[in-house]
Tab-separated table of C-alpha atoms and ligand atoms in Angstrom:
chain	number	residue	atom	x	y	z
A	1169	MET	CA	-78.627	169.227	169.758
A	1170	VAL	CA	-77.503	172.843	169.829
A	1171	LYS	CA	-79.180	175.670	167.974
A	1172	ALA	CA	-77.033	178.770	167.442
A	1173	VAL	CA	-78.493	181.993	166.059
A	1174	VAL	CA	-76.603	184.925	164.562
A	1175	LEU	CA	-78.425	188.279	164.534
A	1176	GLY	CA	-76.800	190.553	161.950
A	1177	ALA	CA	-75.610	187.470	160.052
A	1178	ALA	CA	-75.187	189.142	156.655
A	1179	GLY	CA	-72.699	191.744	157.876
A	1180	GLY	CA	-68.931	192.044	157.872
A	1181	ILE	CA	-68.663	190.085	161.128
A	1182	GLY	CA	-71.875	188.114	160.703
A	1183	GLN	CA	-70.858	186.246	157.547
A	1184	PRO	CA	-67.427	184.931	158.602
A	1185	LEU	CA	-68.767	184.278	162.118
A	1186	SER	CA	-71.599	182.215	160.639
A	1187	LEU	CA	-69.046	180.358	158.530
A	1188	LEU	CA	-66.986	179.503	161.600
A	1189	LEU	CA	-70.073	178.413	163.551
A	1190	LYS	CA	-71.100	176.214	160.608
A	1191	THR	CA	-67.736	174.467	160.952
A	1192	ASN	CA	-68.194	173.902	164.720
A	1193	PRO	CA	-69.263	170.255	165.112
A	1194	LEU	CA	-71.155	171.093	168.328
A	1195	VAL	CA	-73.666	173.204	166.380
A	1196	THR	CA	-76.512	171.165	164.874
A	1197	GLU	CA	-78.758	174.035	163.789
A	1198	LEU	CA	-77.698	177.495	162.652
A	1199	ALA	CA	-80.255	180.253	162.106
A	1200	LEU	CA	-79.134	183.434	160.363
A	1201	TYR	CA	-81.131	186.623	160.813
A	1202	ASP	CA	-80.503	190.046	159.282
A	1203	ILE	CA	-82.530	192.778	157.611
A	1204	VAL	CA	-80.899	191.802	154.272
A	1205	ASN	CA	-79.292	188.905	152.381
A	1206	THR	CA	-79.623	186.022	154.860
A	1207	PRO	CA	-81.293	183.613	152.375
A	1208	GLY	CA	-78.206	183.878	150.175
A	1209	VAL	CA	-75.710	183.543	153.007
A	1210	ALA	CA	-77.630	180.545	154.392
A	1211	ALA	CA	-77.861	178.824	150.995
A	1212	ASP	CA	-74.129	179.289	150.502
A	1213	LEU	CA	-73.166	177.953	153.960
A	1214	SER	CA	-75.651	175.090	153.741
A	1215	HIS	CA	-73.444	173.370	151.124
A	1216	ILE	CA	-70.581	172.946	153.608
A	1217	ALA	CA	-70.294	169.327	154.711
A	1218	THR	CA	-70.735	169.770	158.461
A	1219	PRO	CA	-73.668	168.714	160.700
A	1220	ALA	CA	-75.370	172.096	161.211
A	1221	LYS	CA	-78.622	172.662	159.340
A	1222	VAL	CA	-78.591	176.292	158.155
A	1223	GLU	CA	-81.575	178.535	157.548
A	1224	GLY	CA	-81.806	182.246	156.739
A	1225	PHE	CA	-84.504	184.635	158.018
A	1226	LEU	CA	-85.565	188.208	157.166
A	1227	PRO	CA	-87.908	190.547	159.104
A	1228	PRO	CA	-91.182	189.794	157.186
A	1229	ASP	CA	-93.480	187.037	158.506
A	1230	ASP	CA	-92.032	187.097	162.024
A	1231	GLY	CA	-88.569	186.176	160.764
A	1232	LEU	CA	-86.863	187.187	164.005
A	1233	LYS	CA	-89.130	184.985	166.115
A	1234	LYS	CA	-88.756	182.057	163.732
A	1235	ALA	CA	-84.959	182.402	163.787
A	1236	LEU	CA	-84.903	182.550	167.593
A	1237	LYS	CA	-87.346	179.709	168.304
A	1238	GLY	CA	-85.558	177.038	170.350
A	1239	ALA	CA	-82.250	178.934	170.387
A	1240	ASP	CA	-79.557	177.799	172.809
A	1241	VAL	CA	-76.994	180.466	171.928
A	1242	VAL	CA	-77.642	183.836	170.294
A	1243	VAL	CA	-74.719	185.910	169.017
A	1244	ILE	CA	-75.380	189.565	168.148
A	1245	PRO	CA	-73.093	191.361	165.685
A	1246	ALA	CA	-75.942	193.541	164.303
A	1247	GLY	CA	-75.447	197.272	163.965
A	1248	VAL	CA	-73.202	199.858	162.399
A	1249	PRO	CA	-69.396	199.747	162.717
A	1250	ARG	CA	-67.003	202.651	163.261
A	1251	LYS	CA	-65.526	204.904	160.604
A	1252	PRO	CA	-62.207	206.763	161.055
A	1253	GLY	CA	-62.396	209.313	163.881
A	1254	MET	CA	-65.340	207.645	165.615
A	1255	THR	CA	-65.295	206.148	169.102
A	1256	ARG	CA	-67.400	203.122	169.969
A	1257	ASP	CA	-69.628	205.429	171.998
A	1258	ASP	CA	-70.449	207.351	168.798
A	1259	LEU	CA	-72.285	204.217	167.629
A	1260	PHE	CA	-74.693	204.301	170.563
A	1261	LYS	CA	-77.407	206.345	168.835
A	1262	ILE	CA	-78.012	203.729	166.149
A	1263	ASN	CA	-76.927	200.487	167.784
A	1264	ALA	CA	-78.758	200.963	171.107
A	1265	GLY	CA	-82.154	200.781	169.395
A	1266	ILE	CA	-81.127	197.818	167.216
A	1267	VAL	CA	-79.871	195.852	170.233
A	1268	ARG	CA	-82.959	196.772	172.276
A	1269	ASP	CA	-85.291	195.425	169.582
A	1270	LEU	CA	-83.303	192.234	169.088
A	1271	ALA	CA	-83.119	191.695	172.874
A	1272	THR	CA	-86.902	192.071	173.050
A	1273	GLY	CA	-87.189	189.295	170.475
A	1274	ILE	CA	-84.890	187.042	172.500
A	1275	ALA	CA	-86.629	187.820	175.819
A	1276	THR	CA	-90.011	186.886	174.377
A	1277	THR	CA	-88.969	183.936	172.210
A	1278	ALA	CA	-85.836	182.334	173.702
A	1279	PRO	CA	-85.415	183.762	177.204
A	1280	LYS	CA	-83.169	180.892	178.342
A	1281	ALA	CA	-80.660	181.289	175.522
A	1282	PHE	CA	-77.109	182.431	176.186
A	1283	VAL	CA	-76.766	185.899	174.699
A	1284	LEU	CA	-73.369	186.964	173.368
A	1285	VAL	CA	-73.241	190.669	172.552
A	1286	ILE	CA	-70.717	191.872	169.967
A	1287	SER	CA	-72.491	195.086	168.833
A	1288	ASN	CA	-70.738	198.178	170.112
A	1289	PRO	CA	-70.505	199.969	172.433
A	1290	VAL	CA	-70.401	196.678	174.373
A	1291	ASN	CA	-70.064	198.533	177.718
A	1292	SER	CA	-73.564	199.939	177.048
A	1293	THR	CA	-75.225	197.308	174.839
A	1294	VAL	CA	-74.828	194.539	177.438
A	1295	PRO	CA	-76.723	196.627	180.057
A	1296	ILE	CA	-79.355	197.305	177.370
A	1297	VAL	CA	-79.928	193.569	176.844
A	1298	ALA	CA	-80.055	193.016	180.617
A	1299	GLU	CA	-82.568	195.831	181.169
A	1300	VAL	CA	-84.827	194.515	178.401
A	1301	PHE	CA	-84.712	191.063	179.995
A	1302	LYS	CA	-85.542	192.597	183.405
A	1303	LYS	CA	-88.558	194.349	181.865
A	1304	HIS	CA	-89.793	190.995	180.619
A	1305	GLY	CA	-89.084	189.280	183.951
A	1306	VAL	CA	-86.583	186.834	182.408
A	1307	PHE	CA	-83.238	188.347	183.461
A	1308	ASP	CA	-80.575	185.786	184.318
A	1309	PRO	CA	-77.173	187.489	184.660
A	1310	LYS	CA	-75.421	184.146	184.250
A	1311	ARG	CA	-76.501	184.025	180.600
A	1312	ILE	CA	-75.655	187.453	179.171
A	1313	PHE	CA	-72.108	188.140	177.982
A	1314	GLY	CA	-70.274	191.026	176.360
A	1315	VAL	CA	-67.777	189.580	173.896
A	1316	THR	CA	-64.351	191.068	174.702
A	1317	THR	CA	-62.397	188.156	173.218
A	1318	LEU	CA	-60.891	190.269	170.437
A	1319	ASP	CA	-58.932	192.214	173.065
A	1320	VAL	CA	-57.613	188.903	174.397
A	1321	VAL	CA	-56.755	187.677	170.896
A	1322	ARG	CA	-54.939	190.946	170.097
A	1323	SER	CA	-52.963	190.697	173.349
A	1324	SER	CA	-51.779	187.186	172.462
A	1325	THR	CA	-50.688	188.334	169.021
A	1326	PHE	CA	-49.005	191.584	170.027
A	1327	VAL	CA	-47.150	189.973	172.963
A	1328	SER	CA	-45.875	187.167	170.743
A	1329	GLU	CA	-44.699	189.801	168.226
A	1330	ILE	CA	-42.722	191.518	170.990
A	1331	LEU	CA	-41.272	188.132	171.949
A	1332	GLY	CA	-40.188	187.840	168.311
A	1333	ASP	CA	-42.017	184.563	167.684
A	1334	LEU	CA	-45.515	184.633	166.220
A	1335	SER	CA	-45.743	180.852	166.538
A	1336	LEU	CA	-46.226	181.459	170.278
A	1337	ALA	CA	-49.428	183.466	169.656
A	1338	PRO	CA	-51.915	180.604	170.116
A	1339	SER	CA	-50.425	179.704	173.507
A	1340	VAL	CA	-49.884	183.232	174.883
A	1341	THR	CA	-52.671	184.150	177.297
A	1342	VAL	CA	-53.114	187.572	178.843
A	1343	PRO	CA	-56.178	188.336	180.982
A	1344	VAL	CA	-57.862	191.487	179.669
A	1345	VAL	CA	-60.295	193.044	182.121
A	1346	GLY	CA	-62.453	196.152	182.600
A	1347	GLY	CA	-64.556	196.796	179.526
A	1348	HIS	CA	-64.408	197.001	175.746
A	1349	SER	CA	-63.454	200.504	174.656
A	1350	GLY	CA	-60.227	202.489	174.792
A	1351	VAL	CA	-59.042	203.043	178.346
A	1352	THR	CA	-61.551	200.551	179.758
A	1353	ILE	CA	-59.573	197.759	178.033
A	1354	ILE	CA	-57.044	196.684	180.670
A	1355	PRO	CA	-54.497	194.047	179.673
A	1356	LEU	CA	-52.925	192.461	182.757
A	1357	LEU	CA	-49.529	191.963	181.164
A	1358	SER	CA	-47.946	191.161	184.529
A	1359	GLN	CA	-50.016	187.951	184.394
A	1360	SER	CA	-49.068	187.004	180.823
A	1361	SER	CA	-48.443	183.280	180.437
A	1362	HIS	CA	-45.255	184.320	178.608
A	1363	PRO	CA	-43.425	187.102	180.475
A	1364	LEU	CA	-42.325	190.129	178.465
A	1365	PRO	CA	-38.572	190.579	177.869
A	1366	SER	CA	-37.026	191.909	181.099
A	1367	ASN	CA	-35.187	194.623	179.144
A	1368	LEU	CA	-38.366	195.993	177.538
A	1369	SER	CA	-38.272	199.768	178.061
A	1370	GLN	CA	-41.129	201.518	179.878
A	1371	ASP	CA	-41.897	203.411	176.632
A	1372	LYS	CA	-42.226	200.187	174.665
A	1373	PHE	CA	-44.293	198.621	177.454
A	1374	GLU	CA	-46.700	201.562	177.491
A	1375	ALA	CA	-46.904	201.496	173.696
A	1376	LEU	CA	-47.910	197.816	173.911
A	1377	VAL	CA	-50.683	198.606	176.407
A	1378	LYS	CA	-51.921	201.418	174.129
A	1379	ARG	CA	-51.801	199.136	171.101
A	1380	ILE	CA	-53.997	196.563	172.857
A	1381	GLN	CA	-56.398	199.287	174.025
A	1382	PHE	CA	-56.631	200.990	170.655
A	1383	GLY	CA	-55.848	198.062	168.316
A	1384	GLY	CA	-59.301	198.450	166.802
A	1385	ASP	CA	-58.292	201.903	165.534
A	1386	GLU	CA	-55.476	200.358	163.445
A	1387	VAL	CA	-58.066	198.354	161.544
A	1388	VAL	CA	-60.547	201.232	161.241
A	1389	LYS	CA	-57.768	203.415	159.808
A	1390	ALA	CA	-56.482	200.758	157.414
A	1391	LYS	CA	-60.017	200.041	156.144
A	1392	ASP	CA	-60.313	203.776	155.503
A	1393	GLY	CA	-64.066	204.204	155.862
A	1394	ALA	CA	-65.040	200.629	154.978
A	1395	GLY	CA	-65.669	199.592	158.586
A	1396	SER	CA	-63.858	198.082	161.555
A	1397	ALA	CA	-62.479	194.672	162.504
A	1398	THR	CA	-64.629	191.929	160.979
A	1399	LEU	CA	-62.475	188.869	160.265
A	1400	SER	CA	-60.466	188.946	163.508
A	1401	MET	CA	-63.725	189.690	165.348
A	1402	ALA	CA	-65.447	186.739	163.701
A	1403	TYR	CA	-62.542	184.538	164.786
A	1404	ALA	CA	-62.748	185.899	168.346
A	1405	GLY	CA	-66.561	185.578	168.444
A	1406	ALA	CA	-66.388	181.985	167.243
A	1407	GLU	CA	-63.722	181.189	169.866
A	1408	PHE	CA	-65.881	182.575	172.670
A	1409	THR	CA	-69.007	180.826	171.356
A	1410	ALA	CA	-67.066	177.546	171.192
A	1411	LYS	CA	-66.096	177.971	174.847
A	1412	ILE	CA	-69.721	178.526	175.828
A	1413	LEU	CA	-70.796	175.444	173.871
A	1414	ARG	CA	-68.088	173.267	175.441
A	1415	ALA	CA	-69.123	174.474	178.912
A	1416	VAL	CA	-72.779	173.739	178.130
A	1417	LYS	CA	-71.740	170.213	177.141
A	1418	GLY	CA	-70.276	169.782	180.642
A	1419	GLU	CA	-66.574	170.423	180.082
A	1420	LYS	CA	-65.097	171.758	183.321
A	1421	GLY	CA	-62.612	174.559	184.007
A	1422	ILE	CA	-63.349	176.705	180.960
A	1423	VAL	CA	-62.374	180.285	181.717
A	1424	ALA	CA	-62.691	183.345	179.467
A	1425	PRO	CA	-62.598	187.074	180.093
A	1426	THR	CA	-66.026	188.553	179.335
A	1427	PHE	CA	-68.096	191.606	180.286
A	1428	VAL	CA	-70.764	190.421	182.731
A	1429	ASN	CA	-73.221	191.652	185.324
A	1430	LEU	CA	-71.445	191.198	188.642
A	1431	SER	CA	-74.585	189.748	190.231
A	1432	ALA	CA	-74.072	186.662	188.013
A	1433	ASP	CA	-72.351	185.076	190.984
A	1434	LYS	CA	-72.948	187.151	194.095
A	1435	THR	CA	-70.018	186.010	196.236
A	1436	SER	CA	-67.329	186.323	193.581
A	1437	GLY	CA	-69.000	189.407	192.061
A	1438	ASP	CA	-68.978	191.196	195.425
A	1439	ALA	CA	-65.352	190.183	195.962
A	1440	LEU	CA	-64.447	191.705	192.574
A	1441	LYS	CA	-66.240	194.958	193.446
A	1442	LYS	CA	-64.116	195.115	196.598
A	1443	GLU	CA	-60.980	194.432	194.607
A	1444	ILE	CA	-61.652	197.316	192.190
A	1445	GLY	CA	-62.896	199.543	194.994
A	1446	LYS	CA	-66.136	200.439	193.223
A	1447	ASP	CA	-69.686	199.137	193.243
A	1448	LEU	CA	-69.935	198.755	189.455
A	1449	GLU	CA	-72.810	196.708	188.048
A	1450	TYR	CA	-70.721	195.313	185.182
A	1451	PHE	CA	-67.053	194.516	184.630
A	1452	SER	CA	-65.063	192.300	182.339
A	1453	ALA	CA	-63.095	189.667	184.223
A	1454	PRO	CA	-62.019	186.063	183.683
A	1455	VAL	CA	-65.205	184.072	184.157
A	1456	GLU	CA	-65.481	180.345	184.727
A	1457	LEU	CA	-68.221	178.921	182.523
A	1458	GLY	CA	-70.530	175.969	183.144
A	1459	PRO	CA	-73.733	174.428	181.783
A	1460	GLU	CA	-75.819	177.283	183.260
A	1461	GLY	CA	-73.433	180.038	182.155
A	1462	VAL	CA	-71.354	181.982	184.698
A	1463	VAL	CA	-70.113	179.703	187.491
A	1464	THR	CA	-67.793	182.153	189.179
A	1465	ILE	CA	-66.061	185.451	188.447
A	1466	ARG	CA	-62.343	185.109	189.041
A	1467	PRO	CA	-60.477	187.755	191.029
A	1468	LEU	CA	-58.125	190.047	189.136
A	1469	GLY	CA	-55.296	188.848	191.353
A	1470	LYS	CA	-52.071	190.686	192.030
A	1471	LEU	CA	-51.822	193.839	189.923
A	1472	SER	CA	-48.731	195.948	189.254
A	1473	ASP	CA	-48.911	199.600	190.306
A	1474	TYR	CA	-49.283	200.503	186.623
A	1475	GLU	CA	-52.239	198.120	186.238
A	1476	LYS	CA	-53.875	199.512	189.381
A	1477	LYS	CA	-53.740	202.950	187.728
A	1478	LEU	CA	-55.303	201.548	184.551
A	1479	VAL	CA	-58.193	200.145	186.606
A	1480	GLU	CA	-58.670	203.512	188.333
A	1481	ALA	CA	-58.639	205.307	184.971
A	1482	ALA	CA	-61.215	202.914	183.493
A	1483	ILE	CA	-63.828	203.197	186.229
A	1484	PRO	CA	-65.347	206.630	185.428
A	1485	GLU	CA	-65.815	205.749	181.733
A	1486	LEU	CA	-67.245	202.335	182.585
A	1487	GLU	CA	-69.679	203.936	185.001
A	1488	THR	CA	-70.868	206.412	182.359
A	1489	ASN	CA	-71.154	203.748	179.634
A	1490	ILE	CA	-73.126	201.379	181.879
A	1491	GLU	CA	-75.468	204.127	183.062
A	1492	LYS	CA	-76.078	205.200	179.457
A	1493	GLY	CA	-77.241	201.690	178.540
A	1494	VAL	CA	-79.387	201.260	181.650
A	1495	SER	CA	-81.114	204.636	181.299
A	1496	PHE	CA	-81.714	204.116	177.573
A	1497	ILE	CA	-84.113	201.299	178.425
A	1498	GLY	CA	-85.484	203.154	181.429
A	1499	SER	CA	-86.391	206.030	179.131
A	1500	SER	CA	-87.349	204.159	175.949
A	1501	LYS	CA	-90.839	202.885	175.404
B	1054	NAI	P1	-71.695	195.601	159.219
B	1054	NAI	O1	-72.353	196.884	158.898
B	1054	NAI	O2	-70.787	194.995	158.214
B	1054	NAI	O3	-72.790	194.510	159.579
B	1054	NAI	C1	-73.828	194.755	160.460
B	1054	NAI	C2	-75.027	193.950	160.019
B	1054	NAI	O4	-76.094	194.215	160.936
B	1054	NAI	C3	-75.527	194.313	158.604
B	1054	NAI	O5	-75.630	193.160	157.803
B	1054	NAI	C4	-76.892	194.932	158.868
B	1054	NAI	O6	-77.833	194.682	157.837
B	1054	NAI	C5	-77.269	194.234	160.165
B	1054	NAI	N1	-78.350	194.910	160.875
B	1054	NAI	C6	-78.577	196.231	161.031
B	1054	NAI	N2	-79.719	196.436	161.727
B	1054	NAI	C7	-80.196	195.216	162.026
B	1054	NAI	C8	-81.340	194.767	162.732
B	1054	NAI	N3	-82.216	195.616	163.256
B	1054	NAI	N4	-81.532	193.440	162.835
B	1054	NAI	C9	-80.652	192.563	162.314
B	1054	NAI	N5	-79.546	192.923	161.642
B	1054	NAI	C10	-79.339	194.239	161.501
B	1054	NAI	O7	-70.927	195.799	160.620
B	1054	NAI	P2	-69.821	194.847	161.282
B	1054	NAI	O8	-68.485	195.295	160.840
B	1054	NAI	O9	-70.226	193.438	161.076
B	1054	NAI	O10	-69.957	195.265	162.829
B	1054	NAI	C11	-71.108	194.941	163.574
B	1054	NAI	C12	-70.988	195.454	165.003
B	1054	NAI	O11	-69.942	194.786	165.711
B	1054	NAI	C13	-70.666	196.945	165.105
B	1054	NAI	O12	-71.442	197.512	166.119
B	1054	NAI	C14	-69.205	196.954	165.505
B	1054	NAI	O13	-68.847	198.121	166.206
B	1054	NAI	C15	-69.155	195.747	166.407
B	1054	NAI	N6	-67.810	195.234	166.659
B	1054	NAI	C16	-67.568	194.691	167.892
B	1054	NAI	C17	-66.329	194.207	168.231
B	1054	NAI	C18	-66.082	193.623	169.579
B	1054	NAI	O14	-64.920	193.363	169.905
B	1054	NAI	N7	-67.092	193.371	170.406
B	1054	NAI	C19	-65.208	194.246	167.269
B	1054	NAI	C20	-65.582	194.773	165.979
B	1054	NAI	C21	-66.831	195.268	165.704
């Protein structure tokens, strides 16, 4: 029996993500929480002929607590998305408080649940969730994840486009490490399962890296004020959730890049800090998942000189983003 909960379930990401979770046969109960519209979304999804029992909750009458009771996995796409010209960091003012309040609900109601954070800026919202859990004495770094899967999904797609064969996309894997915003998104293209064409010019290579780092901007621009990636994000969020659920069920060897606290596994976390040459508290790296969450954090491996520079360039921004999330909880009541 697996209970999955979506917080922000009526939103642009929340609705298609809830749809995809409803179609996951591993989910037996699906609770949808939002400040609006969840009864309607739940009624609609509940007619789909799959095992999950769906229920919608709103804030009155302790709706958040009721939604979270007995949760195994909680996915958080609640908050405002970007508009043209905004960075993910611009969302901090509004989303930090939303994520803090939802994390408080999880810490007090379902402290053992796996928490998958989609709300941006992920580099700061994951530390916010962790700090709230610390305050409540229930922090387990193995169970809190920043969802960076969309960067991985985009890499697979864009690389297969360069290879001239989109049918390769599902099998192309590129580790994407660092964080989830602009220059902190580091695709390790030298480790792509499908090598890039050897005659690819440096200009085209750099344009590909930029496109992976700033792919979200393409969607924000095309939506022209109506938000950011929702459907591709829902797909990515459902993929990552499915991996967590398979690992919980005991499947071995499941690896996914995700933004985690490096104390989740001390030995491999310390080794990663050495590899990047900085004592960062959080970093996105390929993580092996198991029934208790993080099993081990995989090393970045051999990097090209270009990739080493990308890591160096990402560190100052990561440091600032992480500190912003940590101090928000330190300073908030
Ligand atoms: P949206 O505005 O369509 O939906 C957000 C939902 O959150 C709304 O239904 C809203 O009512 C709900 N909400 C607001 N405050 C809430 C609260 N206190 N409790 C529960 N629900 C609440 O936004 P969209 O497009 O779904 O994006 C959601 C978040 O996901 C944004 O922060 C966006 O930046 C982020 N995002 C993350 C990505 C990633 O790769 N991690 C990719 C794309 C977006």
